[in-house]
mmCIF file of C-alpha atoms and ligand atoms in Angstrom:
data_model
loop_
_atom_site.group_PDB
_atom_site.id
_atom_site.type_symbol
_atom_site.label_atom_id
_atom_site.label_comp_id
_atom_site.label_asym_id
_atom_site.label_seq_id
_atom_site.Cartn_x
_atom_site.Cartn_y
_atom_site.Cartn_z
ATOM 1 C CA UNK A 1 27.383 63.719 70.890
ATOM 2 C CA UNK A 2 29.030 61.989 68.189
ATOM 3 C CA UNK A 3 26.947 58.113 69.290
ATOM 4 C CA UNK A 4 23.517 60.210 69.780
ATOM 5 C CA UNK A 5 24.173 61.874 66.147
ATOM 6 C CA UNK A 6 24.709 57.717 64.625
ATOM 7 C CA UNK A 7 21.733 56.873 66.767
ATOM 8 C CA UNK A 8 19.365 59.349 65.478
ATOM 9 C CA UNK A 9 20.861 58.360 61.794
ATOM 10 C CA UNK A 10 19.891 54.745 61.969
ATOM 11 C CA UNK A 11 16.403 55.276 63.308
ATOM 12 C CA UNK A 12 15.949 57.885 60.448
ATOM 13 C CA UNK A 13 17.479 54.989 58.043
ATOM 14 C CA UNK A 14 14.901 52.397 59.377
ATOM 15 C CA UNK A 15 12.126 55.144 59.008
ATOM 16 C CA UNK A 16 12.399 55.847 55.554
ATOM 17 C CA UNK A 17 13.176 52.091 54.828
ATOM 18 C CA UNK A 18 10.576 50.761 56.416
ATOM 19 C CA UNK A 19 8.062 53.121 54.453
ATOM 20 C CA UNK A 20 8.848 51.357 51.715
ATOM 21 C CA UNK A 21 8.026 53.997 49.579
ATOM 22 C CA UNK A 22 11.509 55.585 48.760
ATOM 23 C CA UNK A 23 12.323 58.788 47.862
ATOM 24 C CA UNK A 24 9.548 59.639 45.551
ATOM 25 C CA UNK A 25 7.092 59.128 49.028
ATOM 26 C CA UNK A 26 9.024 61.893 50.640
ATOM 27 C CA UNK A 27 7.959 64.146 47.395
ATOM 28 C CA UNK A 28 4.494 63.039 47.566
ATOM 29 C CA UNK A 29 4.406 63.651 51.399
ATOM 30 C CA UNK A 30 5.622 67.233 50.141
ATOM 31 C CA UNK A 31 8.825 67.962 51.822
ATOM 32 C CA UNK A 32 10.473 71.256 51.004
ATOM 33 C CA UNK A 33 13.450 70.472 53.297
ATOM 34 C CA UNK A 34 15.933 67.966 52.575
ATOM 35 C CA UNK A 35 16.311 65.047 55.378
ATOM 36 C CA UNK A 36 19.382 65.357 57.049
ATOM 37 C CA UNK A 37 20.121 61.175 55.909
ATOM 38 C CA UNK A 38 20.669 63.182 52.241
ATOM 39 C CA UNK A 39 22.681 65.413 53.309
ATOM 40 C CA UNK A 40 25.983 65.200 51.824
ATOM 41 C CA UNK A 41 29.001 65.736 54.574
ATOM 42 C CA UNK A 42 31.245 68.594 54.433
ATOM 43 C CA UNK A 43 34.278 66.555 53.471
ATOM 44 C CA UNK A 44 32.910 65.074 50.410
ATOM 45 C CA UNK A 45 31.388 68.279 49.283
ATOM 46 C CA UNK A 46 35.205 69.520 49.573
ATOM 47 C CA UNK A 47 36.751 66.553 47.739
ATOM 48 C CA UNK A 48 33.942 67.442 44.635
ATOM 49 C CA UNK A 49 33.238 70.492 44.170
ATOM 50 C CA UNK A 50 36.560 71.916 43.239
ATOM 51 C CA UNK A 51 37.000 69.490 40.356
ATOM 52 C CA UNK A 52 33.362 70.540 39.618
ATOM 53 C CA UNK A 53 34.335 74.230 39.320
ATOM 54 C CA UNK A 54 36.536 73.231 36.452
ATOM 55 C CA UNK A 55 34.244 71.915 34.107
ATOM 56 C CA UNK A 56 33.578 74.995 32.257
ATOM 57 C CA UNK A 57 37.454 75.224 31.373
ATOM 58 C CA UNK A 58 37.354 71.920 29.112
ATOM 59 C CA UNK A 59 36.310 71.462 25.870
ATOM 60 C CA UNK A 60 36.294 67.478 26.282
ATOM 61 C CA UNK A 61 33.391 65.196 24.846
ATOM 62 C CA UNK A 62 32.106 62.095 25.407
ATOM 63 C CA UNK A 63 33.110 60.076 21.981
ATOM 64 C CA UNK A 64 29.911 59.589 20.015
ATOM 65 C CA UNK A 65 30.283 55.730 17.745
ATOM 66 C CA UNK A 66 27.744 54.807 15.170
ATOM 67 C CA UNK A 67 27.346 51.384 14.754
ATOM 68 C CA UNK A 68 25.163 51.542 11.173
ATOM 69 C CA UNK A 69 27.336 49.459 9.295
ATOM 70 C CA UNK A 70 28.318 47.109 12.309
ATOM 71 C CA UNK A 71 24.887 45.716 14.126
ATOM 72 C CA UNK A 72 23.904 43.970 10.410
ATOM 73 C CA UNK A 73 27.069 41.867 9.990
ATOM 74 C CA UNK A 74 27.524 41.374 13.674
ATOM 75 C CA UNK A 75 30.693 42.934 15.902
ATOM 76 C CA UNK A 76 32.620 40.123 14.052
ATOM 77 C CA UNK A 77 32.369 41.901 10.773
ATOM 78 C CA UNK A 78 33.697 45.179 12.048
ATOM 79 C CA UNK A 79 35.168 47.715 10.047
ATOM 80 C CA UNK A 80 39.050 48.383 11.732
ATOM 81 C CA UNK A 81 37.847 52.060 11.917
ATOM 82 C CA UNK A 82 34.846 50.896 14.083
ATOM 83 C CA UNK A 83 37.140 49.195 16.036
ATOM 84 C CA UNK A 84 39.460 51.792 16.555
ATOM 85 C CA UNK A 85 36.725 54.263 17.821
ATOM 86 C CA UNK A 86 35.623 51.839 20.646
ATOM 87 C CA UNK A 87 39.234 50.791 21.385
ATOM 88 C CA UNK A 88 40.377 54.592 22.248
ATOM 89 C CA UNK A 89 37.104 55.264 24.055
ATOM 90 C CA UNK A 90 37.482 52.321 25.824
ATOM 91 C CA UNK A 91 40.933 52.720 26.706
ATOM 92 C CA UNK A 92 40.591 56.478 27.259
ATOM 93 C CA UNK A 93 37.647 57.147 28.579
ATOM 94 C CA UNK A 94 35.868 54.448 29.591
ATOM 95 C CA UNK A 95 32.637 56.101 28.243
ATOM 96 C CA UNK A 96 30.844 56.494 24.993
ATOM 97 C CA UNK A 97 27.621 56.769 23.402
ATOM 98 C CA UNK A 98 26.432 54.675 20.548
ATOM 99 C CA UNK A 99 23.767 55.720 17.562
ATOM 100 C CA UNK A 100 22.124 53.465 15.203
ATOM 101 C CA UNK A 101 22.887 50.505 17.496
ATOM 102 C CA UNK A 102 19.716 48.242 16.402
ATOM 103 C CA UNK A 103 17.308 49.153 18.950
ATOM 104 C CA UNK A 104 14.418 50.839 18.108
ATOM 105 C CA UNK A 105 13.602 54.527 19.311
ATOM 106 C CA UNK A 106 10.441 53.701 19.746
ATOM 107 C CA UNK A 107 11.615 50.342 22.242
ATOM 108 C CA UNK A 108 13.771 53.063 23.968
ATOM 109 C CA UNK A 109 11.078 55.401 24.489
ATOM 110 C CA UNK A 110 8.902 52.395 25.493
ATOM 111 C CA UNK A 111 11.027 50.966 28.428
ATOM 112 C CA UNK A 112 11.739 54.540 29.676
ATOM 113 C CA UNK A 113 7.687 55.167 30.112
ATOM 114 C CA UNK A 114 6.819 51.996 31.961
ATOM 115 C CA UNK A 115 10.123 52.490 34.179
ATOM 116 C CA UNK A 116 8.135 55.825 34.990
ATOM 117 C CA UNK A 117 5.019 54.487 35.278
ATOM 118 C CA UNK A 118 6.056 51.790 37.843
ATOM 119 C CA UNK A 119 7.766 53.999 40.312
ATOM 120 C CA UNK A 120 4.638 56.023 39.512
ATOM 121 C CA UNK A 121 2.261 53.285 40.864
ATOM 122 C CA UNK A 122 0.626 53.899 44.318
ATOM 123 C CA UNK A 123 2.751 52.842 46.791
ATOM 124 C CA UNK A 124 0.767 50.300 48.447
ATOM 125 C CA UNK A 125 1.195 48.245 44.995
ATOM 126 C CA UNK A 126 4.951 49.307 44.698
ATOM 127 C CA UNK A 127 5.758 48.227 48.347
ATOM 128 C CA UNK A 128 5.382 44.958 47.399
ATOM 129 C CA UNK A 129 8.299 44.583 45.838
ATOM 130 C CA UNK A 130 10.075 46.309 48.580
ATOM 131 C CA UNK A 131 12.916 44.287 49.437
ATOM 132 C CA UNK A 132 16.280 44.274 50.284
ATOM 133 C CA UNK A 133 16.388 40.408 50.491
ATOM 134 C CA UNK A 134 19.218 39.153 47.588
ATOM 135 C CA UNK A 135 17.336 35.956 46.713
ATOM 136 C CA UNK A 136 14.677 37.675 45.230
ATOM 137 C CA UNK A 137 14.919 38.165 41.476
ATOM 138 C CA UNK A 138 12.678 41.426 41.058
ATOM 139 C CA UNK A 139 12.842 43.911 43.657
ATOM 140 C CA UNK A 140 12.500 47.474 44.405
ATOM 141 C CA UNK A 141 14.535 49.053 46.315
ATOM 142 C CA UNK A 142 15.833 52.933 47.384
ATOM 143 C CA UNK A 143 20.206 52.894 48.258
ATOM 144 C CA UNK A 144 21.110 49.466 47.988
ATOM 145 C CA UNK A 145 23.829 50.695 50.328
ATOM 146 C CA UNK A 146 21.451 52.756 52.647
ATOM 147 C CA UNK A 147 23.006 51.278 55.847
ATOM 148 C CA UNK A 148 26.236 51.626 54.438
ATOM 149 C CA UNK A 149 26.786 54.975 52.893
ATOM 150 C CA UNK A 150 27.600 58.349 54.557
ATOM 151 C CA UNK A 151 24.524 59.887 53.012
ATOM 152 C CA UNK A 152 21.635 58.553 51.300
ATOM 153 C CA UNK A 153 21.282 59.450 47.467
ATOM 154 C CA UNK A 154 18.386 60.882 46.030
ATOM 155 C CA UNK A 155 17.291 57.983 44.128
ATOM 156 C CA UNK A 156 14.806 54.709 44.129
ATOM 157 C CA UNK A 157 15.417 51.784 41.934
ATOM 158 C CA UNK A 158 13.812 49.034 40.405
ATOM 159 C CA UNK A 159 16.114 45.880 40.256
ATOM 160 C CA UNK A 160 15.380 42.703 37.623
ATOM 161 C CA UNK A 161 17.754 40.224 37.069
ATOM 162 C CA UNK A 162 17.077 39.050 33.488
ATOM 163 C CA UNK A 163 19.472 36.387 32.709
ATOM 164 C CA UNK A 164 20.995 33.587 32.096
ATOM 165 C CA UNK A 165 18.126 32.061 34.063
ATOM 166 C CA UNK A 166 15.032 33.469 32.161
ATOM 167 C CA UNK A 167 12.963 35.447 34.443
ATOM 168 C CA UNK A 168 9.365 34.614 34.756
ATOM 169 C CA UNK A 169 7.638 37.599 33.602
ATOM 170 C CA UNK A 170 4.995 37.039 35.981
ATOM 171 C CA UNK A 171 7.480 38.101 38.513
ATOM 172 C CA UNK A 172 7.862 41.542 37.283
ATOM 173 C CA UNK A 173 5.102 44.991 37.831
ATOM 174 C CA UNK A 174 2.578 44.388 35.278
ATOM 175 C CA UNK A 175 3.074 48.403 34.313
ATOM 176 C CA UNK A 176 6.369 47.341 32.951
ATOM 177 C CA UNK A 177 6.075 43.351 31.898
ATOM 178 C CA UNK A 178 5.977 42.785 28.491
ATOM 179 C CA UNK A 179 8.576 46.100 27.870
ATOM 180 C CA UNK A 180 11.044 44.423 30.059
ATOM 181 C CA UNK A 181 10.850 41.337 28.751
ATOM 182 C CA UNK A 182 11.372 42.504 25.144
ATOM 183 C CA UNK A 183 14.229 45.563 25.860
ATOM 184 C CA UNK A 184 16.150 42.353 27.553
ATOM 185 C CA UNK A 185 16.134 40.779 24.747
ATOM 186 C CA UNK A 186 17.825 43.473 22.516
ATOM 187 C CA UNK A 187 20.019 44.735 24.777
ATOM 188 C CA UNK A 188 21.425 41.702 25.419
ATOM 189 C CA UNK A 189 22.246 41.439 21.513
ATOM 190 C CA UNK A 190 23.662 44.504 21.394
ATOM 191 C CA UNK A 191 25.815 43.908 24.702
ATOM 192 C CA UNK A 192 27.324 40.918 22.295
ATOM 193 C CA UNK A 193 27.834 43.449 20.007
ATOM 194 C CA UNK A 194 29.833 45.713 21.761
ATOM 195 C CA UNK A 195 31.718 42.785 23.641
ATOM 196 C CA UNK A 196 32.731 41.287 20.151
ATOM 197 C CA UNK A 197 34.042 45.209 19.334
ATOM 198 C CA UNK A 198 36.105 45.100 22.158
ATOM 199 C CA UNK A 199 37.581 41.670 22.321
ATOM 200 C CA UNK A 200 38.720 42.923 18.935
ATOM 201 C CA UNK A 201 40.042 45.923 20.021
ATOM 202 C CA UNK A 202 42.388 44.314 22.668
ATOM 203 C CA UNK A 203 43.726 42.667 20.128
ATOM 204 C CA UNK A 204 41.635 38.974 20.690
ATOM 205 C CA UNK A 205 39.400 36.808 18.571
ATOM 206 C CA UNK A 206 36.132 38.410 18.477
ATOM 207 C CA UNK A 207 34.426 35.782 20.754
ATOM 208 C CA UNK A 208 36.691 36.217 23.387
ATOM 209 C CA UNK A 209 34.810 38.355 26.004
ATOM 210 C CA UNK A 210 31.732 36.278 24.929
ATOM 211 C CA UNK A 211 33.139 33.156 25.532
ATOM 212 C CA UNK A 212 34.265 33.801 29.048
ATOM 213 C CA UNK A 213 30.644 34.314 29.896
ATOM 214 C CA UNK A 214 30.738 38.319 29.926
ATOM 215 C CA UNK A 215 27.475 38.476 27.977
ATOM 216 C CA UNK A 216 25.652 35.720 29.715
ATOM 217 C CA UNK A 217 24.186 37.347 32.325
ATOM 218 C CA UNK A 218 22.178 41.356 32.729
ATOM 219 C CA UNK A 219 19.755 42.947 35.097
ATOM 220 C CA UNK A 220 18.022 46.001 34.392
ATOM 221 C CA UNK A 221 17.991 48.635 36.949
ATOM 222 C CA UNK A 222 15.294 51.583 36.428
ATOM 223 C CA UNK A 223 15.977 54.304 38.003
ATOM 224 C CA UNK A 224 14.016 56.796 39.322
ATOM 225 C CA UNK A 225 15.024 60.583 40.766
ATOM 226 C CA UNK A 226 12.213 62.314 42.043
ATOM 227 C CA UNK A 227 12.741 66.375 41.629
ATOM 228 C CA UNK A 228 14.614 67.348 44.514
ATOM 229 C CA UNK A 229 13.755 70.558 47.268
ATOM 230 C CA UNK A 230 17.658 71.208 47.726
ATOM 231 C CA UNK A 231 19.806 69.676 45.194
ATOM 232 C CA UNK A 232 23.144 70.959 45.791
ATOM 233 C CA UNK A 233 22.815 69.452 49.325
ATOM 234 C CA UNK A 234 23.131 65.563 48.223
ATOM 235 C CA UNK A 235 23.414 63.758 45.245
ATOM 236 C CA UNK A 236 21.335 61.455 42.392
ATOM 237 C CA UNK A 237 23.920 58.850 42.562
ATOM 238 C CA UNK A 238 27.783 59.386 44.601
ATOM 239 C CA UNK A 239 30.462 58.904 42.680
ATOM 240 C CA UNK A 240 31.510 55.283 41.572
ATOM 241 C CA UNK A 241 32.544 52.831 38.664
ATOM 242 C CA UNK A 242 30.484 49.908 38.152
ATOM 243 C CA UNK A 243 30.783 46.217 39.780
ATOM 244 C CA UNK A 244 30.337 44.621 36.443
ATOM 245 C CA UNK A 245 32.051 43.869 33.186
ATOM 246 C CA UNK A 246 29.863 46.756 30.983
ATOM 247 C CA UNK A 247 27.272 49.067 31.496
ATOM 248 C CA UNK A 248 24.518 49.980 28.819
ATOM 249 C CA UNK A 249 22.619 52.963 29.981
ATOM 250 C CA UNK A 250 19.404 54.428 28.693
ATOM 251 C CA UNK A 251 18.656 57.891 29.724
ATOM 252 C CA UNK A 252 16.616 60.701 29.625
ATOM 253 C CA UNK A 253 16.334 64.046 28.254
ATOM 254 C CA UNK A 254 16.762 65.301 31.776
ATOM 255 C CA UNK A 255 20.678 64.918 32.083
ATOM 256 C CA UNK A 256 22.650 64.768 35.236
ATOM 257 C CA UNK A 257 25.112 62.427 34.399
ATOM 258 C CA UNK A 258 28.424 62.989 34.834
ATOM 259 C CA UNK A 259 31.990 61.758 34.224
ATOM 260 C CA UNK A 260 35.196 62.119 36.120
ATOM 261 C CA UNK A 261 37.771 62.564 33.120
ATOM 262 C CA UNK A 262 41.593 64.025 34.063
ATOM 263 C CA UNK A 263 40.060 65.464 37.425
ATOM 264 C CA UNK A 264 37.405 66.920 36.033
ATOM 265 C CA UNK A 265 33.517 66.375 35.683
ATOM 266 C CA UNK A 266 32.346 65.769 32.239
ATOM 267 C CA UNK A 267 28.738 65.698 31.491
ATOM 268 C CA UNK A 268 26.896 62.893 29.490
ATOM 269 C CA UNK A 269 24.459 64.842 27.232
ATOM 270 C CA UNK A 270 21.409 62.838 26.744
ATOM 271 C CA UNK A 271 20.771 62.582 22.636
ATOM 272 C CA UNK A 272 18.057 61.433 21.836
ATOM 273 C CA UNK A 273 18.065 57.538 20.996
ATOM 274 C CA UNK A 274 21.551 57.216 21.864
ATOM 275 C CA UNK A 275 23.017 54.626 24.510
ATOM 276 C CA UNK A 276 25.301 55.489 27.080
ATOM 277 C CA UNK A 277 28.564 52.509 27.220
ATOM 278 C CA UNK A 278 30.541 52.372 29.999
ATOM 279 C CA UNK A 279 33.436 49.692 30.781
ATOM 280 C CA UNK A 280 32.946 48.095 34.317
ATOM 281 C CA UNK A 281 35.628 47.314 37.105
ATOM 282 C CA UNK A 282 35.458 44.021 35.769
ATOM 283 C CA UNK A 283 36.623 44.653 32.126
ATOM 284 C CA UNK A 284 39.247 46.692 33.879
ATOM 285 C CA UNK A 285 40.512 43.962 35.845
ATOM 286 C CA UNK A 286 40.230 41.540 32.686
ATOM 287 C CA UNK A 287 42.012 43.797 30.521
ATOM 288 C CA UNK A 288 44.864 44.507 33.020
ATOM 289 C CA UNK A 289 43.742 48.209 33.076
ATOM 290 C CA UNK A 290 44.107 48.414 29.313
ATOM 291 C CA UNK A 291 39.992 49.488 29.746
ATOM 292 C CA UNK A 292 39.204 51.956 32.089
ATOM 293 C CA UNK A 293 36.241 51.679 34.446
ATOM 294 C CA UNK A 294 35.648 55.130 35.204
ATOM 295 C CA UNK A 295 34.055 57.132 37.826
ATOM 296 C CA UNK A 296 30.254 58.661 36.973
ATOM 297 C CA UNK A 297 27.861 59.722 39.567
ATOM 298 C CA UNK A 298 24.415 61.645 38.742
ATOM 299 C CA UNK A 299 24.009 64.462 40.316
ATOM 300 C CA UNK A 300 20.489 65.709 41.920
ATOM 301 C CA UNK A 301 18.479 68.468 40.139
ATOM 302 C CA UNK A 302 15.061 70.186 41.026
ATOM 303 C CA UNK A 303 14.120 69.525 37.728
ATOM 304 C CA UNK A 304 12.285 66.394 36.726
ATOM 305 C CA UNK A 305 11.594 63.160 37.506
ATOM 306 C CA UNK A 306 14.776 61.752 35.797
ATOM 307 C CA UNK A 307 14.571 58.419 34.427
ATOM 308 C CA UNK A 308 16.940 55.764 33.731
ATOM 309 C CA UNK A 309 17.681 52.167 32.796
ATOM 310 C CA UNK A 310 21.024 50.504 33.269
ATOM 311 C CA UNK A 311 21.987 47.089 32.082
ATOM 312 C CA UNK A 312 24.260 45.262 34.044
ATOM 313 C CA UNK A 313 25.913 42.648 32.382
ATOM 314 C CA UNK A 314 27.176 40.294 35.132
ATOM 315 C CA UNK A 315 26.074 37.439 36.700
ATOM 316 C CA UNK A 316 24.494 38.011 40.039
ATOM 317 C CA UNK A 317 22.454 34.385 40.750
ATOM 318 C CA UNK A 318 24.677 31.904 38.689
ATOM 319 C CA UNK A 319 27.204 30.047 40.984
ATOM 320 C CA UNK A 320 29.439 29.698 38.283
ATOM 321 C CA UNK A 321 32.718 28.669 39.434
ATOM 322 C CA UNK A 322 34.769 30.833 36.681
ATOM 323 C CA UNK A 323 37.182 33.160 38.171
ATOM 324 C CA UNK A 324 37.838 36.001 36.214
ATOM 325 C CA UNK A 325 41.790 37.723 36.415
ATOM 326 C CA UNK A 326 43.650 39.387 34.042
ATOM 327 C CA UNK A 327 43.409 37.675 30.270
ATOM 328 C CA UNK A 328 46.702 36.049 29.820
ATOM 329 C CA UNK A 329 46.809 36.796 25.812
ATOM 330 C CA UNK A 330 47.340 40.418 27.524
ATOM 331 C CA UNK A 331 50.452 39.780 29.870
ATOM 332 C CA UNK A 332 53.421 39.693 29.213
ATOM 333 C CA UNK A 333 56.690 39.650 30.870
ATOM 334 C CA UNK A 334 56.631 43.521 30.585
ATOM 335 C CA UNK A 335 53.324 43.361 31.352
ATOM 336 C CA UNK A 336 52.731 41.370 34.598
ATOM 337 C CA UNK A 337 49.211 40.747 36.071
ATOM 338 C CA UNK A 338 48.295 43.810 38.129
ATOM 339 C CA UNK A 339 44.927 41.901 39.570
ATOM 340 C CA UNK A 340 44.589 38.266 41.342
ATOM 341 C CA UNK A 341 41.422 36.496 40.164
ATOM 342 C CA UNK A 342 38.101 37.040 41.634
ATOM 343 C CA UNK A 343 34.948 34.551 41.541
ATOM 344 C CA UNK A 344 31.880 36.950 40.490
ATOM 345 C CA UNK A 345 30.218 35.959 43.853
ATOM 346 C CA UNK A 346 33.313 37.828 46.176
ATOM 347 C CA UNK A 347 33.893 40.889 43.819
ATOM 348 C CA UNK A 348 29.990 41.392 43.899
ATOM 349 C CA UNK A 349 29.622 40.804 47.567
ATOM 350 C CA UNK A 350 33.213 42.886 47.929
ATOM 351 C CA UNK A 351 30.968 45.569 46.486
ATOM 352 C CA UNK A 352 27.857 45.746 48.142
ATOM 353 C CA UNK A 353 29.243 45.490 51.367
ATOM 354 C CA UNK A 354 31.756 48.447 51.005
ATOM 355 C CA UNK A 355 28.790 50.321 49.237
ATOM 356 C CA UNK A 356 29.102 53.447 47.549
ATOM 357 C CA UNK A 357 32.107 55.486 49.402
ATOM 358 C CA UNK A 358 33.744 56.946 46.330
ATOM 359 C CA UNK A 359 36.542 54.369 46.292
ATOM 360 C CA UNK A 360 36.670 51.945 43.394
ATOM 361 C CA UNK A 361 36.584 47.679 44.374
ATOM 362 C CA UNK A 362 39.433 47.463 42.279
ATOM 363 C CA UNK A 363 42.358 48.017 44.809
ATOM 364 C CA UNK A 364 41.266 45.651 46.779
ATOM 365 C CA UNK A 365 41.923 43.066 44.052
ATOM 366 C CA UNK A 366 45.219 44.408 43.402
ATOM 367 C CA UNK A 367 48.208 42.491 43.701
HETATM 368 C C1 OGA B 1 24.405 53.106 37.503
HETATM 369 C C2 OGA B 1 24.555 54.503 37.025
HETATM 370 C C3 OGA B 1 23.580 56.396 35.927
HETATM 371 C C4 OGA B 1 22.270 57.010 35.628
HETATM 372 O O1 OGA B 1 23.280 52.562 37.487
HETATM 373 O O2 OGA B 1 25.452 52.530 37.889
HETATM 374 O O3 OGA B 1 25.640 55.023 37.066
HETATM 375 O O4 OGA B 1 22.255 57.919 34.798
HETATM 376 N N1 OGA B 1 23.468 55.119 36.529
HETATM 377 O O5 OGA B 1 21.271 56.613 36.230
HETATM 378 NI NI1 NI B 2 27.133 53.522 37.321
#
């Protein structure tokens, strides 16, 4: 029973992959039923949803940090109360949003569109960037775990790695070229920002983070999640913390995005022209757990599309040879390194194999 059910799972896997048209094909096809690769198991329905029936009880929000007077002078120039704001989000939450960070509304609204608009395309033109091959700079993708995971989420994403090597823009969807190519550019700037705030806040020179190469790579990851038939039977995106060293997230109006703070889910409202900051395992590691790389996961609605656009600052093509462990201006003899160093290469391929399975990368680096 149990060998015909993983049979019938894989050839369903290879199905939908081999479409090449993700999740938004099903909704174009018109399902009305949810495909039982979706469909979340009993036991992690259990796990969830009793934390989630607590999230009317709290009156916690996501800390809100303008950056007005920071983004002219640079993250160098900081104000200590600036500081202070990212240092207890950081260290508390591992989440914040940030206003008047530089970026223009009308940039944001820009790169949200053509995300849209390519996962929008016909799907003859977006199957050609159908790939799950690594090499490949640009590709599109649904469940980068989708052999992996216990169920598939209800999600498709486009995938650009942006730097350090400049990507050709001939190599990404015309719908979304020139967008790309400029959003990189500032969110990059403000990534330097925000690592300059928090080398600051741990107490180092502001170059720190920068100068250990934390800023010198991104890719962009648009996301797309199609309305869904039966929500509360899977999930946008499971529950995870990301493989990276920080997250800058551009969302929607749509919302969905949720937090796992003191055992309970916390949502991320979307405001409009607001960024979404999150502290990767990465930072975590770095910091000695002084950051916290906290669980999120998105959870499906029938509203919609929503739309999405992470940055990942890490560095997924460079062979760098840097291994990155805790910082030792952070240890001390009472407090030892919790972490053994990692080259980029094994923590990334660490992650991707294991996939999303709720469990963060981090123990495994534990010492
Ligand atoms: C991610 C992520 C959240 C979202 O890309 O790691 O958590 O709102 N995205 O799409
Ligand atoms: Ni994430």
């Amino acid at each position: 029973m149990e060998s015909s059910n993983i049979y019938d799972r894989l050839q369903e896997l290879k199905a939908f992959d081999e479409s090449k048209s993700g999740v938004k094909g099903l909704v174009d096809a018109g399902i009305t039923k949810l495909p039982r690769i979706f469909i979340r198991p009993p036991e992690e329905i259990a796990a969830n949803e009793g934390l989630r029936s607590q999230r009317d009880q709290t009156q916690f929000k996501i800390p809100v940090i303008d950056l007005k007077d920071t983004v002219a002078g640079g993250g160098d120039c900081a104000n200590g109360d600036v500081v202070g704001e990212v240092r207890r989000a950081a260290e508390m939450v591992g989440f914040f949003q940030v206003v008047n960070h530089g970026i223009p509304m009308k940039l944001l609204e820009e790169m949200l569109t053509a995300a849209r608009k390519f996962h929008e395309l016909p799907k003859e033109e977006k199957a050609e960037y159908y790939s799950r091959e690594e090499k490949r700079k640009v590709n599109f993708r649904s469940n980068f775990d989708l052999y992996q995971s216990k169920f598939a989420n209800w999600r498709d994403t486009l995938f650009c790695v942006m730097a350090p090597e400049p990507l050709d823009p001939q190599e990404l969807p015309l719908v979304c070229r020139d967008v790309t190519m400029e959003y990189s550019g500032k969110v990059e700037a403000l990534g330097i920002i925000l690592f300059e705030l928090l080398s600051k806040s741990l107490g180092l020179k502001a170059d720190h983070l920068k100068s250990m190469d934390c800023a010198k790579g991104h890719c962009l990851l648009s996301h797309y999640y199609p309305p869904c038939p039966e929500p509360e039977l899977t999930m946008g995106t499971t529950k995870h913390s990301d493989p990276d060293f920080l997250t800058i997230l551009l969302q929607d109006h749509i919302g969905g995005l949720q937090v796992l703070c003191d055992n309970q889910w916390i949502d991320v409202p979307p405001i409009p022209g607001a960024l979404v900051v999150n502290i990767g395992d990465l930072l975590q590691l770095m910091s000695n757990d002084r950051l916290k790389s906290v669980e999120h996961r998105v959870v499906a609605n029938n509203e919609g599309p929503r739309v999405s656009v992470a940055c990942f600052f890490t560095l997924y093509t460079n062979p760098t040879t840097r291994t990155y462990g805790p910082i030792k201006e952070l240890l001390s003899p009472h407090n030892p390194p919790l972490y053994s160093h990692t080259s980029l290469q094994d923590f990334i391929a660490y992650y991707d194999n294991k996939g999303l399975d709720g469990f963060s990368a981090l123990g495994h680096f534990k010492l």
